[in-house]
Amino acid sequence: MKAEKFSISKAAPVLFAFFIMGFCDIVGFSSNYVRQDFGLSNTTANFLPFMVFVWFFIFSIPTGMIMNKLGRKRTVQVSNIITIIAMTIPFIGYNFYSCLAAFALLGIGNTILQVSLNPLVSNVVAPQRLTSSLTAGQFIKAISSFSAPFIAAFAASYFGKWQSMFPIFAAITLLSALWLQLTPIAESDKPAVSTTVADVLKLLKNRTILLLFLGIVCVVGVDVGINTVTPRILMERCGLAVEDANYGVSVYFACRTVGSFIGAFLLARFSSAKFFKISMLLMTAALGAMFFSGNKIQILVLVGVIGFAIANVFSILFASAIRQLHEKTNEISGLMITGVAGGAVIPLLMGVSTDLAGSQTGAVAVISLCALYLLYCALNKRFI
């Protein structure tokens, strides 16, 4: 498959769609609003994040198969339609069950978007620029994740209720869909032979694809794990209140955003293999220091280093997997995005480890194991 000659007019709407991809992160702070509004327990409120991330495991591979028939651009548009519907539900009728339905649809839409949008990038950029372009997309996604709480705060103060943010997100999604629809993008011919779930799973027999898939599981696990454990470490070791400890997550997101921005330029000029190796050495060292750090400033600096180092790893692994089996890009995309379910698996292991250890050191240990695996991938030349 050949990408079109690079054109900013074609690449811009594709990259802007990564902003919509960041909407899945609103479930974190939204669950706290819903919990407060309806007097829910923590366990009940946690069904909202579950309703978002469970679909990555269920729908990623089928989406890759459907994309062979619909095409990548049309599949992205299907995700936009689902997301718009999801964003209107809580505004029309606001209760716990409408929120469950909305976040379920948001998760389905986001799963479809992540599977289809990453391969669509390969249709508008040259192969040698794929990694840097995917990183640029992750930077735009990070901006979305970072700005969402501020949009919610604006909606709450200006309109009097936080759920007024949902029509804002719906409008942004509609704008993205219209922009993409008006942009002609030539895609490669659709495969003559249809694939099945079994066909996609057989790709894991390729040892490199299997190890890259596990890399995706680990990188998402580290991402969600650090978001989860940072405030708890600050409370446990520094005695901070919850409100103050949450600033640690803001530090992580800010540094990850900066890392994505810088990475988009560096990966266009330097070897992704060297970049990956340096990033993983940096992250592993920071996690090692996290075991012993008890000072607030030190912990925040280490969290920032981890966010900066991990910012581009997803893009590097994803692009490497596509290069391994370029003729099966759609199937590879579905398989790799299934690995996003690591964001549900790794935190569960962190919880068990924390209970056994009696402190958050147990959670750091699980995250460190993920980091060591990623370092192994970075040091193995056959992967990247």
PDB file of N, CA, C and O in Angstrom, residues 281-336:
ATOM      1  N   LEU A 281      15.063   3.465  29.067  1.00  0.00           N
ATOM      2  CA  LEU A 281      16.100   3.545  30.094  1.00  0.00           C
ATOM      3  C   LEU A 281      15.754   4.631  31.102  1.00  0.00           C
ATOM      4  O   LEU A 281      15.921   4.456  32.320  1.00  0.00           O
ATOM      5  N   LEU A 282      15.254   5.754  30.598  1.00  0.00           N
ATOM      6  CA  LEU A 282      14.863   6.877  31.452  1.00  0.00           C
ATOM      7  C   LEU A 282      13.688   6.495  32.346  1.00  0.00           C
ATOM      8  O   LEU A 282      13.700   6.751  33.563  1.00  0.00           O
ATOM      9  N   MET A 283      12.682   5.853  31.769  1.00  0.00           N
ATOM     10  CA  MET A 283      11.494   5.488  32.539  1.00  0.00           C
ATOM     11  C   MET A 283      11.813   4.426  33.588  1.00  0.00           C
ATOM     12  O   MET A 283      11.339   4.499  34.729  1.00  0.00           O
ATOM     13  N   THR A 284      12.618   3.439  33.224  1.00  0.00           N
ATOM     14  CA  THR A 284      12.978   2.381  34.163  1.00  0.00           C
ATOM     15  C   THR A 284      13.756   2.939  35.353  1.00  0.00           C
ATOM     16  O   THR A 284      13.522   2.553  36.511  1.00  0.00           O
ATOM     17  N   ALA A 285      14.663   3.870  35.070  1.00  0.00           N
ATOM     18  CA  ALA A 285      15.433   4.503  36.148  1.00  0.00           C
ATOM     19  C   ALA A 285      14.519   5.297  37.078  1.00  0.00           C
ATOM     20  O   ALA A 285      14.672   5.257  38.311  1.00  0.00           O
ATOM     21  N   ALA A 286      13.548   6.010  36.499  1.00  0.00           N
ATOM     22  CA  ALA A 286      12.620   6.803  37.307  1.00  0.00           C
ATOM     23  C   ALA A 286      11.755   5.919  38.196  1.00  0.00           C
ATOM     24  O   ALA A 286      11.516   6.234  39.374  1.00  0.00           O
ATOM     25  N   LEU A 287      11.296   4.792  37.659  1.00  0.00           N
ATOM     26  CA  LEU A 287      10.490   3.872  38.461  1.00  0.00           C
ATOM     27  C   LEU A 287      11.329   3.223  39.556  1.00  0.00           C
ATOM     28  O   LEU A 287      10.839   2.987  40.669  1.00  0.00           O
ATOM     29  N   GLY A 288      12.591   2.942  39.263  1.00  0.00           N
ATOM     30  CA  GLY A 288      13.475   2.398  40.288  1.00  0.00           C
ATOM     31  C   GLY A 288      13.633   3.363  41.447  1.00  0.00           C
ATOM     32  O   GLY A 288      13.598   2.966  42.626  1.00  0.00           O
ATOM     33  N   ALA A 289      13.777   4.655  41.123  1.00  0.00           N
ATOM     34  CA  ALA A 289      13.910   5.672  42.165  1.00  0.00           C
ATOM     35  C   ALA A 289      12.605   5.848  42.935  1.00  0.00           C
ATOM     36  O   ALA A 289      12.619   6.231  44.115  1.00  0.00           O
ATOM     37  N   MET A 290      11.471   5.549  42.279  1.00  0.00           N
ATOM     38  CA  MET A 290      10.166   5.712  42.921  1.00  0.00           C
ATOM     39  C   MET A 290      10.011   4.806  44.145  1.00  0.00           C
ATOM     40  O   MET A 290       9.273   5.123  45.076  1.00  0.00           O
ATOM     41  N   PHE A 291      10.708   3.692  44.174  1.00  0.00           N
ATOM     42  CA  PHE A 291      10.626   2.774  45.315  1.00  0.00           C
ATOM     43  C   PHE A 291      11.128   3.430  46.605  1.00  0.00           C
ATOM     44  O   PHE A 291      10.669   3.109  47.696  1.00  0.00           O
ATOM     45  N   PHE A 292      12.068   4.368  46.459  1.00  0.00           N
ATOM     46  CA  PHE A 292      12.754   4.908  47.630  1.00  0.00           C
ATOM     47  C   PHE A 292      12.403   6.367  47.922  1.00  0.00           C
ATOM     48  O   PHE A 292      12.750   6.874  48.987  1.00  0.00           O
ATOM     49  N   SER A 293      11.724   7.027  47.007  1.00  0.00           N
ATOM     50  CA  SER A 293      11.460   8.454  47.176  1.00  0.00           C
ATOM     51  C   SER A 293      10.296   8.701  48.134  1.00  0.00           C
ATOM     52  O   SER A 293       9.227   8.102  48.004  1.00  0.00           O
ATOM     53  N   GLY A 294      10.507   9.608  49.098  1.00  0.00           N
ATOM     54  CA  GLY A 294       9.449   9.956  50.044  1.00  0.00           C
ATOM     55  C   GLY A 294       9.181  11.438  50.097  1.00  0.00           C
ATOM     56  O   GLY A 294       8.362  11.910  50.889  1.00  0.00           O
ATOM     57  N   ASN A 295       9.867  12.197  49.254  1.00  0.00           N
ATOM     58  CA  ASN A 295       9.709  13.644  49.199  1.00  0.00           C
ATOM     59  C   ASN A 295       8.748  14.030  48.085  1.00  0.00           C
ATOM     60  O   ASN A 295       8.815  13.492  46.986  1.00  0.00           O
ATOM     61  N   LYS A 296       7.846  14.964  48.369  1.00  0.00           N
ATOM     62  CA  LYS A 296       6.810  15.336  47.392  1.00  0.00           C
ATOM     63  C   LYS A 296       7.407  15.817  46.080  1.00  0.00           C
ATOM     64  O   LYS A 296       6.976  15.393  44.992  1.00  0.00           O
ATOM     65  N   ILE A 297       8.389  16.697  46.142  1.00  0.00           N
ATOM     66  CA  ILE A 297       8.988  17.240  44.927  1.00  0.00           C
ATOM     67  C   ILE A 297       9.666  16.133  44.132  1.00  0.00           C
ATOM     68  O   ILE A 297       9.533  16.051  42.902  1.00  0.00           O
ATOM     69  N   GLN A 298      10.375  15.257  44.828  1.00  0.00           N
ATOM     70  CA  GLN A 298      11.045  14.148  44.146  1.00  0.00           C
ATOM     71  C   GLN A 298      10.029  13.254  43.431  1.00  0.00           C
ATOM     72  O   GLN A 298      10.243  12.862  42.278  1.00  0.00           O
ATOM     73  N   ILE A 299       8.941  12.944  44.110  1.00  0.00           N
ATOM     74  CA  ILE A 299       7.913  12.073  43.519  1.00  0.00           C
ATOM     75  C   ILE A 299       7.310  12.723  42.287  1.00  0.00           C
ATOM     76  O   ILE A 299       7.138  12.079  41.238  1.00  0.00           O
ATOM     77  N   LEU A 300       7.014  14.025  42.373  1.00  0.00           N
ATOM     78  CA  LEU A 300       6.414  14.729  41.234  1.00  0.00           C
ATOM     79  C   LEU A 300       7.389  14.795  40.056  1.00  0.00           C
ATOM     80  O   LEU A 300       6.980  14.663  38.895  1.00  0.00           O
ATOM     81  N   VAL A 301       8.667  14.990  40.353  1.00  0.00           N
ATOM     82  CA  VAL A 301       9.671  15.012  39.282  1.00  0.00           C
ATOM     83  C   VAL A 301       9.740  13.648  38.607  1.00  0.00           C
ATOM     84  O   VAL A 301       9.779  13.541  37.367  1.00  0.00           O
ATOM     85  N   LEU A 302       9.749  12.578  39.397  1.00  0.00           N
ATOM     86  CA  LEU A 302       9.818  11.226  38.838  1.00  0.00           C
ATOM     87  C   LEU A 302       8.580  10.910  38.008  1.00  0.00           C
ATOM     88  O   LEU A 302       8.681  10.304  36.935  1.00  0.00           O
ATOM     89  N   VAL A 303       7.406  11.321  38.488  1.00  0.00           N
ATOM     90  CA  VAL A 303       6.162  11.124  37.732  1.00  0.00           C
ATOM     91  C   VAL A 303       6.234  11.875  36.410  1.00  0.00           C
ATOM     92  O   VAL A 303       5.819  11.361  35.357  1.00  0.00           O
ATOM     93  N   GLY A 304       6.770  13.093  36.447  1.00  0.00           N
ATOM     94  CA  GLY A 304       6.916  13.873  35.226  1.00  0.00           C
ATOM     95  C   GLY A 304       7.860  13.210  34.234  1.00  0.00           C
ATOM     96  O   GLY A 304       7.601  13.180  33.027  1.00  0.00           O
ATOM     97  N   VAL A 305       8.964  12.653  34.738  1.00  0.00           N
ATOM     98  CA  VAL A 305       9.923  11.950  33.874  1.00  0.00           C
ATOM     99  C   VAL A 305       9.270  10.741  33.224  1.00  0.00           C
ATOM    100  O   VAL A 305       9.450  10.485  32.021  1.00  0.00           O
ATOM    101  N   ILE A 306       8.474   9.992  34.001  1.00  0.00           N
ATOM    102  CA  ILE A 306       7.783   8.815  33.450  1.00  0.00           C
ATOM    103  C   ILE A 306       6.801   9.235  32.364  1.00  0.00           C
ATOM    104  O   ILE A 306       6.728   8.617  31.298  1.00  0.00           O
ATOM    105  N   GLY A 307       6.032  10.307  32.628  1.00  0.00           N
ATOM    106  CA  GLY A 307       5.088  10.794  31.625  1.00  0.00           C
ATOM    107  C   GLY A 307       5.779  11.228  30.353  1.00  0.00           C
ATOM    108  O   GLY A 307       5.320  10.939  29.240  1.00  0.00           O
ATOM    109  N   PHE A 308       6.911  11.928  30.487  1.00  0.00           N
ATOM    110  CA  PHE A 308       7.675  12.382  29.324  1.00  0.00           C
ATOM    111  C   PHE A 308       8.230  11.199  28.546  1.00  0.00           C
ATOM    112  O   PHE A 308       8.185  11.168  27.312  1.00  0.00           O
ATOM    113  N   ALA A 309       8.741  10.196  29.284  1.00  0.00           N
ATOM    114  CA  ALA A 309       9.394   9.054  28.632  1.00  0.00           C
ATOM    115  C   ALA A 309       8.414   8.145  27.912  1.00  0.00           C
ATOM    116  O   ALA A 309       8.729   7.582  26.856  1.00  0.00           O
ATOM    117  N   ILE A 310       7.217   7.987  28.456  1.00  0.00           N
ATOM    118  CA  ILE A 310       6.268   7.025  27.879  1.00  0.00           C
ATOM    119  C   ILE A 310       5.411   7.630  26.776  1.00  0.00           C
ATOM    120  O   ILE A 310       4.701   6.916  26.062  1.00  0.00           O
ATOM    121  N   ALA A 311       5.503   8.940  26.587  1.00  0.00           N
ATOM    122  CA  ALA A 311       4.582   9.651  25.701  1.00  0.00           C
ATOM    123  C   ALA A 311       4.520   9.097  24.286  1.00  0.00           C
ATOM    124  O   ALA A 311       3.464   9.112  23.651  1.00  0.00           O
ATOM    125  N   ASN A 312       5.644   8.592  23.778  1.00  0.00           N
ATOM    126  CA  ASN A 312       5.705   8.187  22.369  1.00  0.00           C
ATOM    127  C   ASN A 312       5.778   6.686  22.152  1.00  0.00           C
ATOM    128  O   ASN A 312       5.869   6.225  21.017  1.00  0.00           O
ATOM    129  N   VAL A 313       5.746   5.921  23.241  1.00  0.00           N
ATOM    130  CA  VAL A 313       5.971   4.478  23.134  1.00  0.00           C
ATOM    131  C   VAL A 313       4.834   3.779  22.386  1.00  0.00           C
ATOM    132  O   VAL A 313       5.073   2.885  21.571  1.00  0.00           O
ATOM    133  N   PHE A 314       3.588   4.158  22.655  1.00  0.00           N
ATOM    134  CA  PHE A 314       2.456   3.540  21.962  1.00  0.00           C
ATOM    135  C   PHE A 314       2.618   3.695  20.450  1.00  0.00           C
ATOM    136  O   PHE A 314       2.441   2.733  19.696  1.00  0.00           O
ATOM    137  N   SER A 315       2.952   4.898  20.004  1.00  0.00           N
ATOM    138  CA  SER A 315       3.102   5.151  18.570  1.00  0.00           C
ATOM    139  C   SER A 315       4.231   4.329  17.968  1.00  0.00           C
ATOM    140  O   SER A 315       4.110   3.798  16.857  1.00  0.00           O
ATOM    141  N   ILE A 316       5.329   4.211  18.691  1.00  0.00           N
ATOM    142  CA  ILE A 316       6.484   3.442  18.199  1.00  0.00           C
ATOM    143  C   ILE A 316       6.122   1.973  18.028  1.00  0.00           C
ATOM    144  O   ILE A 316       6.409   1.356  16.999  1.00  0.00           O
ATOM    145  N   LEU A 317       5.469   1.394  19.046  1.00  0.00           N
ATOM    146  CA  LEU A 317       5.088  -0.017  18.980  1.00  0.00           C
ATOM    147  C   LEU A 317       4.049  -0.261  17.886  1.00  0.00           C
ATOM    148  O   LEU A 317       4.130  -1.241  17.141  1.00  0.00           O
ATOM    149  N   PHE A 318       3.072   0.626  17.794  1.00  0.00           N
ATOM    150  CA  PHE A 318       2.006   0.467  16.795  1.00  0.00           C
ATOM    151  C   PHE A 318       2.586   0.533  15.381  1.00  0.00           C
ATOM    152  O   PHE A 318       2.269  -0.302  14.527  1.00  0.00           O
ATOM    153  N   ALA A 319       3.417   1.536  15.126  1.00  0.00           N
ATOM    154  CA  ALA A 319       4.015   1.683  13.799  1.00  0.00           C
ATOM    155  C   ALA A 319       4.904   0.498  13.468  1.00  0.00           C
ATOM    156  O   ALA A 319       4.936   0.030  12.322  1.00  0.00           O
ATOM    157  N   SER A 320       5.624  -0.014  14.459  1.00  0.00           N
ATOM    158  CA  SER A 320       6.485  -1.178  14.232  1.00  0.00           C
ATOM    159  C   SER A 320       5.668  -2.402  13.849  1.00  0.00           C
ATOM    160  O   SER A 320       6.053  -3.160  12.955  1.00  0.00           O
ATOM    161  N   ALA A 321       4.517  -2.589  14.513  1.00  0.00           N
ATOM    162  CA  ALA A 321       3.654  -3.731  14.195  1.00  0.00           C
ATOM    163  C   ALA A 321       3.127  -3.635  12.768  1.00  0.00           C
ATOM    164  O   ALA A 321       3.072  -4.641  12.043  1.00  0.00           O
ATOM    165  N   ILE A 322       2.749  -2.440  12.351  1.00  0.00           N
ATOM    166  CA  ILE A 322       2.249  -2.252  10.985  1.00  0.00           C
ATOM    167  C   ILE A 322       3.343  -2.550   9.966  1.00  0.00           C
ATOM    168  O   ILE A 322       3.103  -3.169   8.923  1.00  0.00           O
ATOM    169  N   ARG A 323       4.562  -2.128  10.273  1.00  0.00           N
ATOM    170  CA  ARG A 323       5.670  -2.383   9.347  1.00  0.00           C
ATOM    171  C   ARG A 323       5.985  -3.874   9.241  1.00  0.00           C
ATOM    172  O   ARG A 323       6.449  -4.347   8.190  1.00  0.00           O
ATOM    173  N   GLN A 324       5.724  -4.632  10.296  1.00  0.00           N
ATOM    174  CA  GLN A 324       6.006  -6.066  10.271  1.00  0.00           C
ATOM    175  C   GLN A 324       5.143  -6.788   9.244  1.00  0.00           C
ATOM    176  O   GLN A 324       5.612  -7.659   8.516  1.00  0.00           O
ATOM    177  N   LEU A 325       3.833  -6.423   9.201  1.00  0.00           N
ATOM    178  CA  LEU A 325       2.891  -7.053   8.262  1.00  0.00           C
ATOM    179  C   LEU A 325       2.052  -5.962   7.612  1.00  0.00           C
ATOM    180  O   LEU A 325       0.863  -5.788   7.900  1.00  0.00           O
ATOM    181  N   HIS A 326       2.696  -5.217   6.725  1.00  0.00           N
ATOM    182  CA  HIS A 326       2.044  -4.038   6.144  1.00  0.00           C
ATOM    183  C   HIS A 326       0.793  -4.400   5.354  1.00  0.00           C
ATOM    184  O   HIS A 326      -0.154  -3.622   5.271  1.00  0.00           O
ATOM    185  N   GLU A 327       0.798  -5.607   4.779  1.00  0.00           N
ATOM    186  CA  GLU A 327      -0.354  -6.010   3.958  1.00  0.00           C
ATOM    187  C   GLU A 327      -1.579  -6.344   4.809  1.00  0.00           C
ATOM    188  O   GLU A 327      -2.682  -6.518   4.281  1.00  0.00           O
ATOM    189  N   LYS A 328      -1.415  -6.443   6.109  1.00  0.00           N
ATOM    190  CA  LYS A 328      -2.529  -6.729   7.010  1.00  0.00           C
ATOM    191  C   LYS A 328      -2.707  -5.607   8.029  1.00  0.00           C
ATOM    192  O   LYS A 328      -2.953  -5.841   9.206  1.00  0.00           O
ATOM    193  N   THR A 329      -2.602  -4.377   7.552  1.00  0.00           N
ATOM    194  CA  THR A 329      -2.649  -3.215   8.443  1.00  0.00           C
ATOM    195  C   THR A 329      -3.933  -3.168   9.252  1.00  0.00           C
ATOM    196  O   THR A 329      -3.921  -2.895  10.461  1.00  0.00           O
ATOM    197  N   ASN A 330      -5.079  -3.403   8.607  1.00  0.00           N
ATOM    198  CA  ASN A 330      -6.358  -3.330   9.316  1.00  0.00           C
ATOM    199  C   ASN A 330      -6.440  -4.357  10.442  1.00  0.00           C
ATOM    200  O   ASN A 330      -6.879  -4.063  11.558  1.00  0.00           O
ATOM    201  N   GLU A 331      -6.024  -5.593  10.135  1.00  0.00           N
ATOM    202  CA  GLU A 331      -6.080  -6.649  11.145  1.00  0.00           C
ATOM    203  C   GLU A 331      -5.100  -6.382  12.283  1.00  0.00           C
ATOM    204  O   GLU A 331      -5.416  -6.596  13.460  1.00  0.00           O
ATOM    205  N   ILE A 332      -3.908  -5.891  11.932  1.00  0.00           N
ATOM    206  CA  ILE A 332      -2.912  -5.555  12.951  1.00  0.00           C
ATOM    207  C   ILE A 332      -3.446  -4.460  13.865  1.00  0.00           C
ATOM    208  O   ILE A 332      -3.271  -4.501  15.089  1.00  0.00           O
ATOM    209  N   SER A 333      -4.112  -3.467  13.276  1.00  0.00           N
ATOM    210  CA  SER A 333      -4.665  -2.372  14.074  1.00  0.00           C
ATOM    211  C   SER A 333      -5.681  -2.886  15.084  1.00  0.00           C
ATOM    212  O   SER A 333      -5.635  -2.533  16.272  1.00  0.00           O
ATOM    213  N   GLY A 334      -6.586  -3.746  14.621  1.00  0.00           N
ATOM    214  CA  GLY A 334      -7.575  -4.309  15.534  1.00  0.00           C
ATOM    215  C   GLY A 334      -6.937  -5.105  16.649  1.00  0.00           C
ATOM    216  O   GLY A 334      -7.338  -5.005  17.817  1.00  0.00           O
ATOM    217  N   LEU A 335      -5.918  -5.885  16.290  1.00  0.00           N
ATOM    218  CA  LEU A 335      -5.237  -6.706  17.287  1.00  0.00           C
ATOM    219  C   LEU A 335      -4.502  -5.839  18.306  1.00  0.00           C
ATOM    220  O   LEU A 335      -4.587  -6.071  19.521  1.00  0.00           O
ATOM    221  N   MET A 336      -3.778  -4.828  17.831  1.00  0.00           N
ATOM    222  CA  MET A 336      -3.005  -3.975  18.740  1.00  0.00           C
ATOM    223  C   MET A 336      -3.905  -3.167  19.676  1.00  0.00           C
ATOM    224  O   MET A 336      -3.607  -3.025  20.863  1.00  0.00           O
TER     225      MET A 336
END
